[in-house]
Structures are given as structure tokens and as C-alpha cells.
Short mmCIF file of N, CA, C and O in Angstrom, two decimals:
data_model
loop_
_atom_site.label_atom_id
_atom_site.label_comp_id
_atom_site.label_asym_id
_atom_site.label_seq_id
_atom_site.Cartn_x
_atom_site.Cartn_y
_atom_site.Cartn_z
N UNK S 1 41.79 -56.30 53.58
CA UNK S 1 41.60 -55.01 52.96
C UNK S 1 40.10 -54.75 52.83
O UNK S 1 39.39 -55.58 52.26
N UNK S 2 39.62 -53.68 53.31
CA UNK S 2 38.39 -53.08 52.93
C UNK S 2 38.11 -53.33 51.71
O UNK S 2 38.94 -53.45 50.81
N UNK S 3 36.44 -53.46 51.60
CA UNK S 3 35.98 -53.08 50.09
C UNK S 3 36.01 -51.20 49.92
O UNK S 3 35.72 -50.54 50.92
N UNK S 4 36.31 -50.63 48.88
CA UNK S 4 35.87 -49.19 48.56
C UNK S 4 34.31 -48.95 48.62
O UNK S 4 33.54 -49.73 48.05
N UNK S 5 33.97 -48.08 49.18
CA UNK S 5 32.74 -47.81 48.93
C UNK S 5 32.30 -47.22 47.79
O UNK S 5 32.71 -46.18 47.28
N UNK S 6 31.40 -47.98 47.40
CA UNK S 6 30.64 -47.58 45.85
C UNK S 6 30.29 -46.12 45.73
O UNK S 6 29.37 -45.56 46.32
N UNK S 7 31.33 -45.48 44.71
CA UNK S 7 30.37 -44.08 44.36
C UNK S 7 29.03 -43.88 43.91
O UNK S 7 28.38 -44.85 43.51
N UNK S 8 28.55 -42.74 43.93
CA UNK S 8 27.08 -42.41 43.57
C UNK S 8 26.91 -42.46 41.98
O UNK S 8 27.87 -42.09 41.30
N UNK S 9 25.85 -42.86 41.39
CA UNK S 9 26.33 -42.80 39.88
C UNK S 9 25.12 -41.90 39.58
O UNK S 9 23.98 -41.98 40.04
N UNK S 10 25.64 -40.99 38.69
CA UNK S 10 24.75 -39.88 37.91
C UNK S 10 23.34 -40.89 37.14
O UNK S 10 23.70 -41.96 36.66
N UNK S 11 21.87 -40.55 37.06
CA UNK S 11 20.95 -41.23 36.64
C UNK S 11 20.91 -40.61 34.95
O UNK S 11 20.75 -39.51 34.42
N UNK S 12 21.21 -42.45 34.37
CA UNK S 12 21.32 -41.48 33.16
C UNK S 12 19.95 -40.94 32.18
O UNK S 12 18.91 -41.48 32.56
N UNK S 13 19.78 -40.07 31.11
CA UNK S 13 18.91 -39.60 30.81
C UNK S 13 18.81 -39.51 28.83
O UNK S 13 19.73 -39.17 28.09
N UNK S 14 17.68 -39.85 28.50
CA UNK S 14 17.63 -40.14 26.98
C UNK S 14 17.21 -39.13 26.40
O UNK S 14 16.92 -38.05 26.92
N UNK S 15 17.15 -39.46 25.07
CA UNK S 15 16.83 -38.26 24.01
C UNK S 15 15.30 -39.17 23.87
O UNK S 15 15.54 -40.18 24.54
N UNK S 16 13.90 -39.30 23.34
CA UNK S 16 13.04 -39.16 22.83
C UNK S 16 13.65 -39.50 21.23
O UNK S 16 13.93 -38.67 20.36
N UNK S 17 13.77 -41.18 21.14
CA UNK S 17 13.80 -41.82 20.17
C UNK S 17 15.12 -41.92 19.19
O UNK S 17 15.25 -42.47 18.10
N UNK S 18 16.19 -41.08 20.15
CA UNK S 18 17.49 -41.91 20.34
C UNK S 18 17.96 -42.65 20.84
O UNK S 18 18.20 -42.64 22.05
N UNK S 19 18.31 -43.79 19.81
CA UNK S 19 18.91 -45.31 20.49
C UNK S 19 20.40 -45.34 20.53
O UNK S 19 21.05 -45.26 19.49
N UNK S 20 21.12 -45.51 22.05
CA UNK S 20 22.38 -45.93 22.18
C UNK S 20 22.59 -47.06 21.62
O UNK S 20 21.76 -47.95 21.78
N UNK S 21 23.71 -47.27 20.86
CA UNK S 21 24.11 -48.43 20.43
C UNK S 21 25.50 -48.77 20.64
O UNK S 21 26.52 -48.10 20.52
N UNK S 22 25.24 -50.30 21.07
CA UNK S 22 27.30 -51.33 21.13
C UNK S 22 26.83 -52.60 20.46
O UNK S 22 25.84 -53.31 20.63
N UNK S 23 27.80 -52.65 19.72
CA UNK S 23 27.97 -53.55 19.20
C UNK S 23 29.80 -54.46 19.29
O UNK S 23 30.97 -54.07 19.21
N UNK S 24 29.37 -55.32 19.41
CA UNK S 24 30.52 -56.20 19.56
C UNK S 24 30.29 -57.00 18.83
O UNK S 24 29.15 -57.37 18.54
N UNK S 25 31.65 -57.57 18.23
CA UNK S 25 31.51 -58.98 16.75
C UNK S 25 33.21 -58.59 16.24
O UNK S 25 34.02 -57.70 16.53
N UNK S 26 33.21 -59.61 15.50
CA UNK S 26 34.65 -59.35 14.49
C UNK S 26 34.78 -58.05 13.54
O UNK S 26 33.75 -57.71 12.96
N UNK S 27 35.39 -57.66 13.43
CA UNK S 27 35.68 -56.12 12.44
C UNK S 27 34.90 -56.30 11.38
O UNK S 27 34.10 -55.40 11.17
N UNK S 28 34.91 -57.82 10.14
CA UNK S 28 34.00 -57.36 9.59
C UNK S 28 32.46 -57.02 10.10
O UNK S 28 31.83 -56.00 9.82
N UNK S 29 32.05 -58.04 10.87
CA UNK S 29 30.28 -58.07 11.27
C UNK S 29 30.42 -56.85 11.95
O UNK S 29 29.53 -56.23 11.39
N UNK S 30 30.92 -56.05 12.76
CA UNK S 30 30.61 -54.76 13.08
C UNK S 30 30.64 -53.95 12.16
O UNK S 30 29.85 -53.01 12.15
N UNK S 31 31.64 -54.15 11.12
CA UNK S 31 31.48 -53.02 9.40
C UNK S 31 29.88 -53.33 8.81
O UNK S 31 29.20 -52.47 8.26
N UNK S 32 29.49 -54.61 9.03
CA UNK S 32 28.10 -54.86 8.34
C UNK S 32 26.80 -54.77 9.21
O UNK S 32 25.65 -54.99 8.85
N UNK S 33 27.09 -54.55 9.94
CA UNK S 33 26.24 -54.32 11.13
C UNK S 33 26.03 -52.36 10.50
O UNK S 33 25.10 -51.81 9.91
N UNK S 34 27.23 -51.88 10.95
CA UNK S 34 27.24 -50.08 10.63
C UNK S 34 26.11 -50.50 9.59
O UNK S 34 24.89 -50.54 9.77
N UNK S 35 26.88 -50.82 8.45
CA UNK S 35 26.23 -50.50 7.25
C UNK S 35 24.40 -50.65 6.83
O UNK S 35 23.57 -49.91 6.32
N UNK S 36 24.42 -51.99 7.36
CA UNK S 36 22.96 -51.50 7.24
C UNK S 36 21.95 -50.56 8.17
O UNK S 36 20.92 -50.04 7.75
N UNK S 37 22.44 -50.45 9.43
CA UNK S 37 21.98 -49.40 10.31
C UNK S 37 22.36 -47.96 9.34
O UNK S 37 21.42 -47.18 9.20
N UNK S 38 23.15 -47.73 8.94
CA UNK S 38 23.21 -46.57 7.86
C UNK S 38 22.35 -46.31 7.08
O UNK S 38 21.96 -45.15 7.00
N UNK S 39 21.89 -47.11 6.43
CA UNK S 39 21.06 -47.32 5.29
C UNK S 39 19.48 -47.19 6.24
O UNK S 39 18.68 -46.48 5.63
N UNK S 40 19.02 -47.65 7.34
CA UNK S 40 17.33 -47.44 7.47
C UNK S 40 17.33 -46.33 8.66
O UNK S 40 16.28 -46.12 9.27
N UNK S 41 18.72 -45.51 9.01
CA UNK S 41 18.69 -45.03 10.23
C UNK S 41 19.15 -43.79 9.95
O UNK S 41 19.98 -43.82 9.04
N UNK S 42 18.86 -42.34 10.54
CA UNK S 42 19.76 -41.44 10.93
C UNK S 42 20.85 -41.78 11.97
O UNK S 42 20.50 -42.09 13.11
N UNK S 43 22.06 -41.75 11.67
CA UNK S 43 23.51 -42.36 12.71
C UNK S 43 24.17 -40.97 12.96
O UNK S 43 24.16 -39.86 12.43
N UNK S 44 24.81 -41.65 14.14
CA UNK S 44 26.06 -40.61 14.35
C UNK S 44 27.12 -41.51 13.49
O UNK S 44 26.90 -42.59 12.94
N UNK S 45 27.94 -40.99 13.51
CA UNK S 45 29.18 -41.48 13.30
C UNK S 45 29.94 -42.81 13.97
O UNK S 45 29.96 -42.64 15.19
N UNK S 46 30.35 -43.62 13.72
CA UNK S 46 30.38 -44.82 14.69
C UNK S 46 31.70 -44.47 15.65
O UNK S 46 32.54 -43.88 14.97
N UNK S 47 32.04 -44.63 16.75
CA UNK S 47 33.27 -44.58 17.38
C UNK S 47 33.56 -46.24 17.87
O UNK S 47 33.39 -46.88 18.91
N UNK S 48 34.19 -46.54 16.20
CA UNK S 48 35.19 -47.63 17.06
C UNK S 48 36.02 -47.74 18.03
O UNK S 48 36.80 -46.80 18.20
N UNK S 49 36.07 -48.59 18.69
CA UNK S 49 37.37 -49.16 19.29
C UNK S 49 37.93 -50.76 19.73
O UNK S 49 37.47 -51.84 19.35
N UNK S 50 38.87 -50.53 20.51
CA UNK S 50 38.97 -52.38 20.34
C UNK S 50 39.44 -52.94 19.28
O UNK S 50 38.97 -54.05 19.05
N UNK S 51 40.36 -52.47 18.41
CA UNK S 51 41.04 -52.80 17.32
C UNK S 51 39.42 -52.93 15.90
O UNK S 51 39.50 -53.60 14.87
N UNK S 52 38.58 -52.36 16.19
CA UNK S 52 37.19 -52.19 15.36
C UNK S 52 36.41 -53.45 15.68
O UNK S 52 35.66 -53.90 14.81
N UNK S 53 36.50 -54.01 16.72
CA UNK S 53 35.92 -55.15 16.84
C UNK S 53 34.44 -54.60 18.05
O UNK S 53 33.51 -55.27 18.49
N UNK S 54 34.73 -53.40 18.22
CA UNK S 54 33.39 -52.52 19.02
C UNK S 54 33.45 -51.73 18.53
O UNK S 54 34.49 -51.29 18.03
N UNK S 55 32.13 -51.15 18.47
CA UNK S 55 31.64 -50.05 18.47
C UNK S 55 30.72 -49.04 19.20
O UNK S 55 30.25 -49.53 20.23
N UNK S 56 30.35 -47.84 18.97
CA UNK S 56 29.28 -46.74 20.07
C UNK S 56 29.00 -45.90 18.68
O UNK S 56 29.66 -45.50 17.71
N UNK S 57 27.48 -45.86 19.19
CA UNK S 57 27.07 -45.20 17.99
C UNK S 57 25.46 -44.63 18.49
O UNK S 57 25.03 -45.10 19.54
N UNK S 58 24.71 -43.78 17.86
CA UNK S 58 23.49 -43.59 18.12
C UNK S 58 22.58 -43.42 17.12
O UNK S 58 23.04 -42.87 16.11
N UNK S 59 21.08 -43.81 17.10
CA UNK S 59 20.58 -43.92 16.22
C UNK S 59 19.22 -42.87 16.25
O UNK S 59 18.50 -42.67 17.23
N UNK S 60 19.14 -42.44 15.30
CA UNK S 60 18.18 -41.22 15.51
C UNK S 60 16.62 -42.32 14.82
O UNK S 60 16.45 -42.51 13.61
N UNK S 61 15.76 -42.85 15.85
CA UNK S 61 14.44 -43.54 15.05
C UNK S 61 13.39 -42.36 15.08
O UNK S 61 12.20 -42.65 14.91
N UNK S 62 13.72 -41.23 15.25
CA UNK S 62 12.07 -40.95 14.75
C UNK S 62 11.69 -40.23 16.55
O UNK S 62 11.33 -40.95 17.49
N UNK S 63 11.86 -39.02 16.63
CA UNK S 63 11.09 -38.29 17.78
C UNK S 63 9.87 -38.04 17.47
O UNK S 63 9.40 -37.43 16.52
N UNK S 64 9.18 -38.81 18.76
CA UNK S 64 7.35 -38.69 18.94
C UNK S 64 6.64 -37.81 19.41
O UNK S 64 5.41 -37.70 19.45
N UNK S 65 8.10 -36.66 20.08
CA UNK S 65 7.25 -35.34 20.87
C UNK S 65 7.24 -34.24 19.54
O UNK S 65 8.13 -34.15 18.69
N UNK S 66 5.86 -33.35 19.60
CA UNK S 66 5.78 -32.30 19.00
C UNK S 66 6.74 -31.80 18.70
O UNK S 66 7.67 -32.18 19.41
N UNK S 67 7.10 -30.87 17.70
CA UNK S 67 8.02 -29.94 17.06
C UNK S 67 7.54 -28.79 18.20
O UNK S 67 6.36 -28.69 18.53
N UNK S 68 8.81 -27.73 18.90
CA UNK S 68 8.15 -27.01 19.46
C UNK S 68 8.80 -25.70 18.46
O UNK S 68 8.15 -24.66 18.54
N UNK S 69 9.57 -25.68 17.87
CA UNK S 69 9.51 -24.56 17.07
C UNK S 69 8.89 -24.17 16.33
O UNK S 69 9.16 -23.09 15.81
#
């Protein structure tokens, strides 16, 4: 059997001092993990999954480009 040929993958692109975040660990250490990232970070909302044993989340540290409004 043939291999499939590899699709093209879109180049991905960031925000200016938004951090993607995964975390993987047991349900609690990912609950304590959130939590203190809560506490020194602007967050999104976490999207568990994996029975809460992952997570996706983003972290707002602080944009370095000018305000243009």
C-alpha cells in the first residue's frame, strides 16, 4: 500500500505576547496548574479534555506593540 501524501499545512501565526498553552498531568495537577496561571495571568478559559487530565488554554503576558488606538 502506498504512503498518502502529506497535506500542505497552513503556517501558523501568533498574537504579540499570547502564550498557547497544554498541559497534561492528573486532574488534580492540571486544576493546580489552572489555578495559579489564573492568579499571575490574563487566561482564557481553560478547555479541558481527556477526562480533565488536559488542557488548552491561552495566556495573555503583556503586548509589547504600541496601542494603536
Amino acid at each position: 500500500m502506498a504512503a498518502r501524501a502529506r497535506r500542505e499545512r497552513t503556517e501558523r501565526t501568533y498574537l504579540p505576547g499570547i502564550a498557547d498553552v497544554r498541559i497534561c498531568g492528573t486532574e488534580t495537577t492540571v486544576k493546580a496548574v489552572l489555578e495559579v496561571l489564573a492568579r499571575e495571568f490574563q487566561s482564557t478559559s481553560a478547555r479541558p479534555y481527556d477526562g480533565g487530565q488536559r488542557a488548552y488554554l491561552q495566556l495573555d503576558t503583556g503586548c509589547p506593540d504600541p496601542d494603536t488606538d
